[in-house]
Each structure stands twice: as structure tokens, then as C-alpha cells.
Coordinates of C-alpha atoms in Angstrom, one line a residue:
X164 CA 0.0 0.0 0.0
X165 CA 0.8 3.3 -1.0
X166 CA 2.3 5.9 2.0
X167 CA -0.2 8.2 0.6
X168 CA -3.1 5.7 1.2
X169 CA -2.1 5.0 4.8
X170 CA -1.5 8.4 5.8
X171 CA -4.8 9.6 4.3
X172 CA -6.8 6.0 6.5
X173 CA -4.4 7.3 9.6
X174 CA -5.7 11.4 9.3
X175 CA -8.9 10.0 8.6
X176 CA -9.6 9.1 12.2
X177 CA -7.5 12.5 13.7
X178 CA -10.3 13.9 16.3
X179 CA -7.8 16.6 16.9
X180 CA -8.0 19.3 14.4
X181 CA -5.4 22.3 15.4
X182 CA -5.7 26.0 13.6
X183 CA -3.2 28.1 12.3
X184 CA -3.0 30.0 15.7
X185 CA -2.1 29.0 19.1
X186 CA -4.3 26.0 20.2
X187 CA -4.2 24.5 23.8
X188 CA -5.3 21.2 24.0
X189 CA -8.0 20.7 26.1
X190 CA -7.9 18.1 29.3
X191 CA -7.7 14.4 28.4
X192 CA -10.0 14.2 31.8
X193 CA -13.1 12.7 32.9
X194 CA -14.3 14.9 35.4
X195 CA -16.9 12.7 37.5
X196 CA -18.8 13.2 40.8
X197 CA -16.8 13.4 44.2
X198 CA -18.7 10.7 45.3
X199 CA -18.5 8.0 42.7
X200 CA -17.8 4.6 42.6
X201 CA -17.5 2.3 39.5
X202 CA -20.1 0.6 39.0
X203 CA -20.5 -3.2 39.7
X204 CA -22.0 -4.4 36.3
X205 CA -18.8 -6.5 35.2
X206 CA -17.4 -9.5 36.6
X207 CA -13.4 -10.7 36.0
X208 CA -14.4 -14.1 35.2
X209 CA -10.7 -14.9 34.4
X210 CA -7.5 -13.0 34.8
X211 CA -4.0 -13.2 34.2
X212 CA -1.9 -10.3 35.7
X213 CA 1.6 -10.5 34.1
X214 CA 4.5 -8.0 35.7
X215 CA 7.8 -7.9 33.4
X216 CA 11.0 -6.9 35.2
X217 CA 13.1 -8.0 32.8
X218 CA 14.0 -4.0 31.7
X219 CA 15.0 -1.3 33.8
X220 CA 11.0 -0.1 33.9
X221 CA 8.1 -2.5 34.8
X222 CA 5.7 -3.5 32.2
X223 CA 2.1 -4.8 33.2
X224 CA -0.1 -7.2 31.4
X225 CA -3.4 -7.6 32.3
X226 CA -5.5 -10.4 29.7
X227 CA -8.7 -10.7 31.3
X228 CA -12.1 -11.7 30.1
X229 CA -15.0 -9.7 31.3
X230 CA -18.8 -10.7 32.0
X231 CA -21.5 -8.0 32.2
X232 CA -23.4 -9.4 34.7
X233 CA -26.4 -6.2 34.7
X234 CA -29.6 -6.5 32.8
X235 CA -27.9 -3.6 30.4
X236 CA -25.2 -3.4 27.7
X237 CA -22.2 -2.0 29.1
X238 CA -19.5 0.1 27.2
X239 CA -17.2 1.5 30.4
X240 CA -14.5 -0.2 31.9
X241 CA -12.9 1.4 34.9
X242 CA -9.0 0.4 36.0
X243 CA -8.0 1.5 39.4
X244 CA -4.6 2.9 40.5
X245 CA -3.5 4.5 43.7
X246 CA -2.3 8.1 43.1
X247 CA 1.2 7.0 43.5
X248 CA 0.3 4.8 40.6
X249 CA -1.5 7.9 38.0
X250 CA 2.0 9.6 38.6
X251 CA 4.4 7.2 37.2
X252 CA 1.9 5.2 35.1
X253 CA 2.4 5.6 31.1
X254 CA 1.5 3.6 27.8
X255 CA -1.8 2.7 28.5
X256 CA -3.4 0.4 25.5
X257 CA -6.3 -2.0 25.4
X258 CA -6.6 -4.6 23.0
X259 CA -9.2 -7.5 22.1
X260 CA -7.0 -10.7 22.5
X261 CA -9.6 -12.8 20.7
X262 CA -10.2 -10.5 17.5
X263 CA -7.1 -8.2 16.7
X264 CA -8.8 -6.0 14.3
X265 CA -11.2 -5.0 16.8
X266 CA -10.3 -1.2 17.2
X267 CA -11.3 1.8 19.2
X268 CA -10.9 1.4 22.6
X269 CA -10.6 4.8 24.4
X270 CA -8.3 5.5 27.3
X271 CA -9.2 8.5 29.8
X272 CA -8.2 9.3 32.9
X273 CA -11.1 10.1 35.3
X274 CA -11.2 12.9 38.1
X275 CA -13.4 12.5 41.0
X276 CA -11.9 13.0 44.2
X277 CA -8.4 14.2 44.2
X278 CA -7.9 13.8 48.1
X279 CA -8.5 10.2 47.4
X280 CA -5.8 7.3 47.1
X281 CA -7.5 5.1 44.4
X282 CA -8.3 6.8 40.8
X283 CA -8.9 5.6 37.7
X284 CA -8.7 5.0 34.0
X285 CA -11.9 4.4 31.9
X286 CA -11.5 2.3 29.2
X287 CA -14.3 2.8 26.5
X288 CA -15.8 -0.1 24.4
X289 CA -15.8 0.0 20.6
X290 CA -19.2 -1.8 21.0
X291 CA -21.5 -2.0 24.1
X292 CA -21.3 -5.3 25.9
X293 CA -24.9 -7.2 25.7
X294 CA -25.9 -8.6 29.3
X295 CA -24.3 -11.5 29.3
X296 CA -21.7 -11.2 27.2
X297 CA -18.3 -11.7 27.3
X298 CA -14.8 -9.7 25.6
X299 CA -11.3 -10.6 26.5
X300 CA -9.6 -7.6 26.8
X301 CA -5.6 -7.3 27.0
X302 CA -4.6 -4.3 28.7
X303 CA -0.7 -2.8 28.8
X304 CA 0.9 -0.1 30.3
X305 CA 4.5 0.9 32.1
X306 CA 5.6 2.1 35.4
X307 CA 8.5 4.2 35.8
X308 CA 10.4 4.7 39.0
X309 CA 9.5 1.7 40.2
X310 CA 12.4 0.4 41.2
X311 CA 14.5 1.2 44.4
X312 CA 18.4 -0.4 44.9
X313 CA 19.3 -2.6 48.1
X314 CA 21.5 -1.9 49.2
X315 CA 21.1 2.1 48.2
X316 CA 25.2 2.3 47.9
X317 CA 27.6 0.0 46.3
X318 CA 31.1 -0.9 45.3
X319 CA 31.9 -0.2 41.2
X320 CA 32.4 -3.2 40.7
X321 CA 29.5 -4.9 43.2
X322 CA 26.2 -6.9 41.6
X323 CA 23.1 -4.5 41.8
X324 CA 20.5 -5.5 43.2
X325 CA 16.9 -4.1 43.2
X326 CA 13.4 -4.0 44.9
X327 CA 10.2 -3.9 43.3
X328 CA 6.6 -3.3 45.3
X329 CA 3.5 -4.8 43.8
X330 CA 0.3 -6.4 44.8
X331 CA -0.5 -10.2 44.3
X332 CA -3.5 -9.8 43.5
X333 CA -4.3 -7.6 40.7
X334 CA -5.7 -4.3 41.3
X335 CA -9.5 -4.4 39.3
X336 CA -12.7 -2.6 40.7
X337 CA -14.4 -5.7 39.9
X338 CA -15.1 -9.5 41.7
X339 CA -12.5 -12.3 40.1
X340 CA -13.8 -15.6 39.8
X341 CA -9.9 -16.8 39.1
X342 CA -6.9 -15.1 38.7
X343 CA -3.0 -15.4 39.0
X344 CA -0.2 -13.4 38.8
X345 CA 3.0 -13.7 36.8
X346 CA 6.6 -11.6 37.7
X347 CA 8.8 -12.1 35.2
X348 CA 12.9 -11.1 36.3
X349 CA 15.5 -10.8 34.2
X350 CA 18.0 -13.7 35.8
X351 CA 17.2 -16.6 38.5
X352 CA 19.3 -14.7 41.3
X353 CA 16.4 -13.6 43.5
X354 CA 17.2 -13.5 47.0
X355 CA 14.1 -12.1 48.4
X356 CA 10.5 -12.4 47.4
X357 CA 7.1 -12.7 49.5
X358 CA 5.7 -15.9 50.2
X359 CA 2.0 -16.2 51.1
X360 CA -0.7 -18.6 51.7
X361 CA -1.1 -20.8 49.1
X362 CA -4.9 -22.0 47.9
X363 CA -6.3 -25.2 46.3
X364 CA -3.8 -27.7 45.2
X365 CA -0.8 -25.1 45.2
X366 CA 1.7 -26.0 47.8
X367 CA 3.3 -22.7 47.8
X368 CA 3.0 -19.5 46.5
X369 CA 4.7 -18.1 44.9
X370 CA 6.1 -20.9 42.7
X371 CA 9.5 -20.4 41.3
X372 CA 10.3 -21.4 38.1
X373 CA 14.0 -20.4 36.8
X374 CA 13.6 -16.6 36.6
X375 CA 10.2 -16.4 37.1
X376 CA 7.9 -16.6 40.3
X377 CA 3.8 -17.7 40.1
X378 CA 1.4 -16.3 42.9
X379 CA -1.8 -18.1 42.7
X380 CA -4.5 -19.3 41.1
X381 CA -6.8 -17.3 43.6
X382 CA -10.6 -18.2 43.4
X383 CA -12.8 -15.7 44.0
X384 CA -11.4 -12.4 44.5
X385 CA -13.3 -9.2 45.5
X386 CA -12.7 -5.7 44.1
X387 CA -10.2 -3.5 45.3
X388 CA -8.6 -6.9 47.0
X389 CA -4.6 -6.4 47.0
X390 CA -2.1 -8.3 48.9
X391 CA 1.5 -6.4 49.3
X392 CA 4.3 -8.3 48.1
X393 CA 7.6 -7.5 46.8
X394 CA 10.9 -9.0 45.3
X395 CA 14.2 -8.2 45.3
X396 CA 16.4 -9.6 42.2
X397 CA 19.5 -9.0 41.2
X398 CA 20.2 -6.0 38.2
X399 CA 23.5 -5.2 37.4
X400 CA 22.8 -3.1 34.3
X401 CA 22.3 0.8 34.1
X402 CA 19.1 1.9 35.5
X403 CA 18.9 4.6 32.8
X404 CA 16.3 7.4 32.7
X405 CA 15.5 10.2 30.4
X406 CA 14.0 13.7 32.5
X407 CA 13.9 14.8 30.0
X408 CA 13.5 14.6 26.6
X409 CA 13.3 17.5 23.9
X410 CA 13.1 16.6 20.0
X411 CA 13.2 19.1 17.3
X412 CA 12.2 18.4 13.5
X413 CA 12.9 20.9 10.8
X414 CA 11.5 20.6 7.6
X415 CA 12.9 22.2 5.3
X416 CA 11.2 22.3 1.6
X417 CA 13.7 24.4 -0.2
X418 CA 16.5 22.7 0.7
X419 CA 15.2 19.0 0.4
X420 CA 16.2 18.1 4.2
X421 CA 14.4 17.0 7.4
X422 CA 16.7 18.1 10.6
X423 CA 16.5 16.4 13.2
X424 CA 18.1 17.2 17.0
X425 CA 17.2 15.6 20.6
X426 CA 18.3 17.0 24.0
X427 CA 18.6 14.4 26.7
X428 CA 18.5 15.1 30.3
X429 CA 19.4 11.4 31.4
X430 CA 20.4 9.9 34.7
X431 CA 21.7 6.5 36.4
X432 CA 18.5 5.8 39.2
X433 CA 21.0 2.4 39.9
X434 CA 22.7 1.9 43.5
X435 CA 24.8 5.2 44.6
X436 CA 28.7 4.7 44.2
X437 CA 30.1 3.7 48.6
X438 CA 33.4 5.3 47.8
X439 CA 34.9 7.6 45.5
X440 CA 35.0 6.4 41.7
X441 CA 38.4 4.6 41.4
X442 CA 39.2 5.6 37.4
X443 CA 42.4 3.6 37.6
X444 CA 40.1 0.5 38.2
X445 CA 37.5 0.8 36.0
X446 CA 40.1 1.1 33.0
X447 CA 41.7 -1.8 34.2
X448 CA 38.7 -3.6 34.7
X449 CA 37.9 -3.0 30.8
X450 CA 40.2 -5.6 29.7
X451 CA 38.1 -8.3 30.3
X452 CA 34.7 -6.4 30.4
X453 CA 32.7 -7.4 33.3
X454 CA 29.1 -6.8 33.6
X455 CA 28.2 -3.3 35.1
X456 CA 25.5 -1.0 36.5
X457 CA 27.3 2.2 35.3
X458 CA 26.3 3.1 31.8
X459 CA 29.3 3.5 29.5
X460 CA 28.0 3.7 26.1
X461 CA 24.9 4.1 23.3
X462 CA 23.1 2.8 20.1
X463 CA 21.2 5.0 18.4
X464 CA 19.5 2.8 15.7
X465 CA 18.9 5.6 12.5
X466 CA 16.8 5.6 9.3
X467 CA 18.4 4.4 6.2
X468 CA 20.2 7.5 4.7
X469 CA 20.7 9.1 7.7
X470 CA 24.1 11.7 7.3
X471 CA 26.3 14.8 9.4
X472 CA 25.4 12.6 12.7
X473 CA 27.2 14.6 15.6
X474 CA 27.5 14.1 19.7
X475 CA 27.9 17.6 22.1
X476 CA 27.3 17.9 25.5
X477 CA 27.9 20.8 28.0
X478 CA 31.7 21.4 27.8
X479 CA 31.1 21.2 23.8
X480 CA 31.7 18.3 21.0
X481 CA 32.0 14.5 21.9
X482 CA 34.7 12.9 20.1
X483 CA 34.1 9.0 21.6
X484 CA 31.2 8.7 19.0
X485 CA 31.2 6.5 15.7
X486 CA 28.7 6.9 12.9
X487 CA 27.6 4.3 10.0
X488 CA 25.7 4.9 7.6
X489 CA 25.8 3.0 4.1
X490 CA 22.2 1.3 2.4
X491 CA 21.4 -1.1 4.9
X492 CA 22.0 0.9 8.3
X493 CA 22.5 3.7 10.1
X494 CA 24.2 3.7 13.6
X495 CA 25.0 6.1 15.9
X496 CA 27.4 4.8 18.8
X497 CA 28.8 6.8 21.4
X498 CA 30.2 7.0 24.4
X499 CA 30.0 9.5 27.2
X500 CA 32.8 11.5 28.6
X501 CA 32.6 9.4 31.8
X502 CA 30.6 6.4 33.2
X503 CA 27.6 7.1 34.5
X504 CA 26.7 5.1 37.9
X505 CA 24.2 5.4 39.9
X506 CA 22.8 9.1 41.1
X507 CA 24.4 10.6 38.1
X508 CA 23.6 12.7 35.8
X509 CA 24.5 13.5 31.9
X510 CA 23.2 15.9 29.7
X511 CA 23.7 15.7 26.3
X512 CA 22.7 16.6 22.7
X513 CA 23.0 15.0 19.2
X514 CA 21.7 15.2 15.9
X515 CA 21.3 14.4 12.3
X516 CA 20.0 15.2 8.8
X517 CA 18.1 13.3 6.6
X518 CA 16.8 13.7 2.8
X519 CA 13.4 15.1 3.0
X520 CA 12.0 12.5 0.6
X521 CA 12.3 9.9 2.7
X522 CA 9.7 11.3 5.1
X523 CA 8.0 14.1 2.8
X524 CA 5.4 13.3 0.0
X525 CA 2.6 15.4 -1.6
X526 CA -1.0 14.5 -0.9
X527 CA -2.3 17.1 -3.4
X528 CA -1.4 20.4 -4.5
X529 CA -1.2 22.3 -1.4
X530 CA -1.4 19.4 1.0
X531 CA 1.5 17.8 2.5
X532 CA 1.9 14.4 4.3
X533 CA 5.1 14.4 6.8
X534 CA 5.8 11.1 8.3
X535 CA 8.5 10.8 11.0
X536 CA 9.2 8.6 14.4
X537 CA 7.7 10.1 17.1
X538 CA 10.7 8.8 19.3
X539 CA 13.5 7.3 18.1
X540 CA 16.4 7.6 21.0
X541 CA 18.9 4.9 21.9
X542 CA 18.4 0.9 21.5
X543 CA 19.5 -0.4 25.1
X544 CA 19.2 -4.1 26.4
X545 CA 18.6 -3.3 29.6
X546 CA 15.3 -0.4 28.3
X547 CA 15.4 3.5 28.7
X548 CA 12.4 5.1 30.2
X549 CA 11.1 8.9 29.7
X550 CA 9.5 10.8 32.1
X551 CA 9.0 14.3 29.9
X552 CA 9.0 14.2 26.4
X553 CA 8.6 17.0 24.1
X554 CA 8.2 16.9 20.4
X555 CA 8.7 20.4 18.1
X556 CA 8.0 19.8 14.5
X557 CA 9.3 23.7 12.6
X558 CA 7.2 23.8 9.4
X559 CA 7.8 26.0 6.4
X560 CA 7.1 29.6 7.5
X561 CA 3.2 29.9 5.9
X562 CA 2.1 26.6 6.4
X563 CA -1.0 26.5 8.1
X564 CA -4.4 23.9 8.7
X565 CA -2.0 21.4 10.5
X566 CA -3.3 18.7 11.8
X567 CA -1.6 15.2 13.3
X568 CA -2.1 11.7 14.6
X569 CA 0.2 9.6 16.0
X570 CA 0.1 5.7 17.0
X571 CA 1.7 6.4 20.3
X572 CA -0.6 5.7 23.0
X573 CA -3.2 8.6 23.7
X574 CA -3.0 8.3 27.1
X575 CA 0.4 9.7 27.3
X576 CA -0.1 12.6 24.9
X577 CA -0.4 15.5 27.6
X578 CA -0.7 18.8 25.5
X579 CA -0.2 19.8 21.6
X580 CA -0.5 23.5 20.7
X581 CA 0.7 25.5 17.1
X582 CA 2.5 28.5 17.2
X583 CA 5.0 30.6 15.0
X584 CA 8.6 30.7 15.5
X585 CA 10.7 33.6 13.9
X586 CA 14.2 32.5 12.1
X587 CA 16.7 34.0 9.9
X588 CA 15.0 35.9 6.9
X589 CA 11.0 35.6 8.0
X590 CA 8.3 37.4 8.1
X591 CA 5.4 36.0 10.2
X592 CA 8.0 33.3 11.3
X593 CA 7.6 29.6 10.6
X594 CA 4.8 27.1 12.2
X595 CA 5.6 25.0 15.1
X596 CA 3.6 22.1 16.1
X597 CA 4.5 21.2 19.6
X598 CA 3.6 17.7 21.4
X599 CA 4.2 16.5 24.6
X600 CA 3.8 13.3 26.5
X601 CA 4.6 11.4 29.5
X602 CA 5.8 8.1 30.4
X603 CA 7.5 6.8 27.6
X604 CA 9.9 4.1 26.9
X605 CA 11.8 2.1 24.1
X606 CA 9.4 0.3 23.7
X607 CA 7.3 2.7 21.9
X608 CA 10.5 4.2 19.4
X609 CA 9.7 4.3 16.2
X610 CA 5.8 4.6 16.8
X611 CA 4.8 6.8 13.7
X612 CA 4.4 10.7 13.8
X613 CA 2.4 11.7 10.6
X614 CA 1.4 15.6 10.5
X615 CA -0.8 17.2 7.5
X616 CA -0.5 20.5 6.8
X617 CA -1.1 23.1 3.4
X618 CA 1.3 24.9 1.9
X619 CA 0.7 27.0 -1.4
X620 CA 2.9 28.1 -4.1
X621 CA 2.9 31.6 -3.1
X622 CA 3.7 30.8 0.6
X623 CA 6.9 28.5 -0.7
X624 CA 8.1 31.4 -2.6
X625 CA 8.1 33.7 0.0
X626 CA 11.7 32.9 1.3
X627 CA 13.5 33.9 -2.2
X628 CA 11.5 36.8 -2.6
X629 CA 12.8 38.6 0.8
X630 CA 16.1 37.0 0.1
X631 CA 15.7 38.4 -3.5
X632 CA 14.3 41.8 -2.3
X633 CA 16.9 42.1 0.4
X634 CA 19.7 41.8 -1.8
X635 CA 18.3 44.2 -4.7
X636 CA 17.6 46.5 -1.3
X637 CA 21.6 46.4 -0.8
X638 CA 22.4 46.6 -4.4
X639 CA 20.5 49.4 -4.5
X640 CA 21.3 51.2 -1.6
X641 CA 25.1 50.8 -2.5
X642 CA 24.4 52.1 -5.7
X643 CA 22.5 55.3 -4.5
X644 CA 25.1 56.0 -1.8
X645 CA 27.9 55.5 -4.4
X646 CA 26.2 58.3 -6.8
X647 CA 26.1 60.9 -3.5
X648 CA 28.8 63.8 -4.1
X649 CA 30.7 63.9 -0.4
X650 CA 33.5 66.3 -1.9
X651 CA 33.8 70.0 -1.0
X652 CA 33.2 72.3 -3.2
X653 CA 35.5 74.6 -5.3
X654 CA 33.4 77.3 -5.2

């Protein structure tokens, strides 16, 4: 299929439609009675609650399979989290596990009570639920800063080990007939984890299997139920995490190129450093490369044709990076000025350019289709999390009725306005779209970015026409002061 065709199916289902002034989003919000309570017209009638440890953020997998059990079709789904949770929380998507072109589901965060500790996320229906029937939905999402190091302060050469605080049961504001819950580590050293009563024919829970541990099956589980448990596992791998994130995307028309430039605020929330860094040790210790929790180096995984890749940071450039580019690939490796442990922090910048007709095409003849990665950012093993994200795409100076959709999940989107942003030789200064979000990670990169937008003839030739008129101005003005007579006169 065409890129024209998918673009035009993807714009097709944009609800947000931003004008050619500023435009503030309006809140993603469900604002609800103080007094409300979801109500009790589903029932869980079997659940499967999967945490992943395996990175350095948790993701949670909730397949369930829901029963209205009221009279009345039901279309609202309500998912509880304590307000600890709606800070750190991020990613939220629902799928139908049974029928994957089942689309639009609707994730919304609802405001009732802000003094109290559980709130929630309603999750929309595509179709209302007859009485009686039954959907299995698979729900995802991510928390970040989840994780705490024990011990807090480490040798640099120590293991890493950290804790993570979850519930056995999984949080729902429904009844569960059966459910269990899976915690998935990334290696089988675990030296602590809670144990709890076991039911039916389990022996023990949790069971241990290799790296992962099994609590349950529970029968019959009321809403809000929750039973405190944690784990402590060992994780010697950077515990990296972005601030901040701030990614800029120029497109430029006359000069065929799409720029592209990302600002990182990024830090090491692994175990503190015990005593001073030893640099003498750590070089010797690269000789046979051991595994460590300080991060000492980055892939950034490019699009084909990617070119004039560079690396700065505060003091100024980076030369410890290596770029390849060539048909099949384009890498950017690099390495920061120092080893980042635990508790530190590096700032840092780098950027790229890129042919604009690998992103750029023309829907019709003022209409243009721009499709770029909303985040691309480095390729770890161990993940990369990002609290604040924010996305600038710089138009052509005229462009206007721009409008956008993206497949990153709408739950995270926090704010999108338009505004105009004067650079060398404009007028009315060129259109900005700006995007932010919340609590993303990796595993989102590459999730696509596509933004519509007009731009006429006369607009794109507005540029040469002040350069044009600017330098006829000079030429002129030269001219006129060179026919001025400054010499005295004789007379």
C-alpha cells in the first residue's frame, strides 16, 4: 500500500484538528462526581496479571475476560490505581485478545476526588457489551520509578540488586472468579520475594520457576482486594532514565532536508557509588569487560540515509562517538565523557540530517503528508524510560491547517499547541507544532508521527522573494550612496 493511502486511513480518524494560531489542548480528563464509585456491572471471570522486570521499567499485562453481569449493555471499563500509581503510570493500551482488528478502545483518565488514594482510568468499548456477554480484553501499560536499589550504595564493581513493590493480587474494581499473577525477572538470582498462603492444590505461593515466580490461582477475589508483596532480584545493568527529553524536526522544503536534533537530560537511578569512583580501576577492569551497573555507552539505531550525525554535550563536542551509515543501516554509537553510575547525571545533545523525501510526500497540491518517528532515542538491552518528552516539529514559514495523529498511546499525549517561531530571513515566522507526553519508553521508538499541513505556491516562494528583495535592497542602496557627491566644493 501506497504511503499516501495509509496516511490519508491514519488522518482519517485525527479527532484533533489544530488551527493556524495558538491552540491548547484541552484536558484528556473525565471529570466525574466526588462521590463516585465504578459501577459493579462487570465480573473478571478470568484474569491473568503479568509483571515484566526484565528491563529497567516495569511493564504490566493484564489479559482478562470480562462478563456483564447487569440487565444492560455496558460500554465503560474502569481500571484503578493509587495516586502514587497515576504519577508514574504511562503507555496505557487495550486490545481484544480474541479479535485483533477490533479497534477503538478509548483510554481517559477520570477525576473525581483528588484527596483520594484510588483513581482511575476508563477504558471505552468499541461496541457496548450485551448482558451477558463476554470480551477478552488485554490491557498494557508501564511504570516508571519503580524500582529502588538494596543496598542504596555499592562498590563499582559490586552486583546490583533491586526491589520492586507490587500487589498479588491484581488491582481491578471488579469480583474475580480466578486469577494469578506472573513476575517475570531478568536472571534466577532472587534472593528475596514474598511468600503467602497458598490455595487449592498449590503447595506454595509463589512458585518459582527459573527466573520467574507464580502467585496463585486465587478463586474468588473481591474488588479493590490487593495483597503487598515485593521482590528483590538481582540487576547489574544501568538503570537509565530520560528527564527529559526535547526533540526538534525541521522541515525544510527548499533545501530537500528534514533536521533532526534531541536534547537528553538522562540519569543512572541504579545503587549510589560507597566510595569515590576509582578511574584507575575501572580502565583496568575493561580488559576483560565485566558486567556493570554504570552506563558506559549508546546505540542509536537511525533511518536508512541518515548523514552529518554529531555528539555535544555541555563542555562542547563529543569525540568518543562513531557513525555508519551506508544502504542497509544507520548507527550512531557513542560514548559518554565518563561512566555514568548510579545518582548521576548526563546531559547531552546529538543530531542528524536526513533527505526530505524519505519522510516528505505530496498528498495534493497544497497538501503535504510528513511522516517521521515520534521517538527514536537509543536501543538499550537493559530499556530506557522517559519521564517528559517533548516533540517540536518547525514547518515551512506559511504553512497552516496542520493537523496530526500519531500511534503512540493517547494516554500519554499530555498537551499539543501550534505557534510561530521567527528564524533567519522571516516574516510572520515559521509554524511550530508542539507535542508533549509522559511516560514513555523504548518500547514505543519508532511509533509513527504523521502531520498534514497546506502549503501553497505563493507561501513556498516567499523565502527567495525577501532574500531576492533584500539583496536588490543592498544593491540598491550601495548604488544610490555611491552616486552621493561627499566632496567639497570649489566654489
Amino acid at each position: 500500500m501506497k504511503f499516501t493511502a495509509i496516511a490519508a486511513t491514519c488522518l482519517s480518524l485525527v479527532s484533533r484538528v489544530l488551527g493556524e494560531s495558538n491552540v491548547a489542548a484541552s484536558s484528556s480528563k473525565v471529570i466525574l462526581p466526588a462521590a463516585f464509585k465504578p459501577p459493579q456491572v462487570f465480573k473478571n471471570a478470568n484474569l491473568v496479571h503479568v509483571i515484566s522486570l526484565e528491563k529497567n521499567y516495569a511493564k504490566e499485562s493484564i489479559n482478562v475476560l470480562i462478563e456483564n453481569i447487569s440487565p444492560k449493555s455496558q460500554d465503560e471499563y474502569f481500571l484503578p490505581f493509587t495516586s502514587d500509581q497515576m504519577e508514574r503510570v504511562g503507555g496505557i493500551e487495550v486490545k481484544d485478545r480474541k479479535d485483533a482488528s477490533v479497534s477503538g478502545f478509548v483510554v481517559e483518565a477520570v477525576e473525581f476526588d483528588r484527596t483520594s488514594d484510588t483513581q482511575y482510568y476508563r477504558i471505552r468499548l468499541p461496541a457496548p457489551l450485551p448482558a451477558k456477554g463476554q470480551q477478552t480484553l488485554g490491557i498494557s501499560f508501564y511504570y516508571l520509578n519503580s524500582f529502588k536499589p538494596l543496598p542504596a550504595a555499592i562498590q563499582q564493581s559490586d552486583k546490583q540488586y533491586l526491589v520492586y513493590d507490587f500487589s498479588a493480587y491484581c488491582q481491578s474494581a471488579y469480583p474475580t472468579s480466578k486469577q494469578k499473577t506472573e513476575v517475570k525477572l531478568p536472571s534466577s538470582d532472587i534472593p528475596d520475594y514474598t511468600k503467602i498462603a497458598a490455595s487449592g492444590e498449590t503447595k506454595e505461593s509463589p512458585q518459582k520457576q527459573g527466573s520467574k515466580l507464580t502467585y496463585g490461582p486465587f478463586p474468588e477475589v473481591p474488588a479493590g482486594a490487593a495483597s503487598p508483596a515485593k521482590v528483590r532480584y538481582e540487576f547489574t545493568k544501568p538503570v537509565t532514565h530520560v528527564s527529559q527529553l526535547e526533540r526538534d524536526i525541521e522541515v525544510s522544503h527548499w533545501g530537500g532536508n528534514v533536521a533532526f536534533e534531541e536534547r537528553y537530560t538522562l540519569y543512572n537511578h541504579g545503587a549510589n557509588l560507597s566510595a569515590l569512583f576509582n578511574r584507575v580501576k575501572w580502565a583496568q577492569s575493561q580488559y576483560f569487560n565485566p558486567q556493570s551497573y554504570a552506563l558506559k555507552e549508546m546505540k542509536f539505531p537511525l533511518r536508512v540515509g541518515s548523514k552529518d550525525a554529531y555528539f555535544t554535550d555541555a563542555i562542547g563536542n563529543v569525540s568518543t562517538s562513531r557513525f555508519r551509515s551506508n544502504k542497509r543501516e544507520a548507527l550512531l554509537e557513542l560514548k559518554p565523557r565518563y561512566p555514568v553510575f548510579g545518582g548521576w547525571k548526563y546531559p547531552f545533545t546529538i543530531g542528524w540530517n536526513a533527505d526530505a523525501k524519505n519522510f516528505l510526500r505530496k498528498k495534493s497540491s497544497d497538501t503535504y503528508l510528513l511522516n517521521v518517528p515520534f521517538l527514536e532515542g537509543p536501543k538499550q538491552p537493559e530499556g530506557i524510560a522517559f519521564e517528559q518528552v517533548q516533540v517540536r516539529v518547525l514547518l515551512p514559514e506559511g504553512a497552516e491547517n496542520v493537523r496530526f495523529h500519531t500511534t503512540v498511546p493517547e494516554s500519554s499525549i499530555t498537551d499539543f499547541t501550534v505557534d510561530l517561531q521567527k528564524t533567519y530571513l522571516d516574516t510572520i515566522g515559521r509554524t511550530v507544532l508542539t507535542i508533549k507526553a509522559r511516560n514513555l519508553v523504548d518500547d514505543v521508538r519508532d511509533r509513527d508521527l504523521i502531520v498534514s499541513y497546506d502549503y501553497t505556491f505563493a507561501a513556498s516562494l516567499r523565502k527567495p522573494l525577501i532574500v531576492f528583495s533584500s539583496m536588490m535592497t543592498v544593491f540598491i542602496g550601495m548604488w544610490a550612496i555611491s552616486k552621493v557627491d561627499v566632496r567639497f566644493s570649489t566654489k
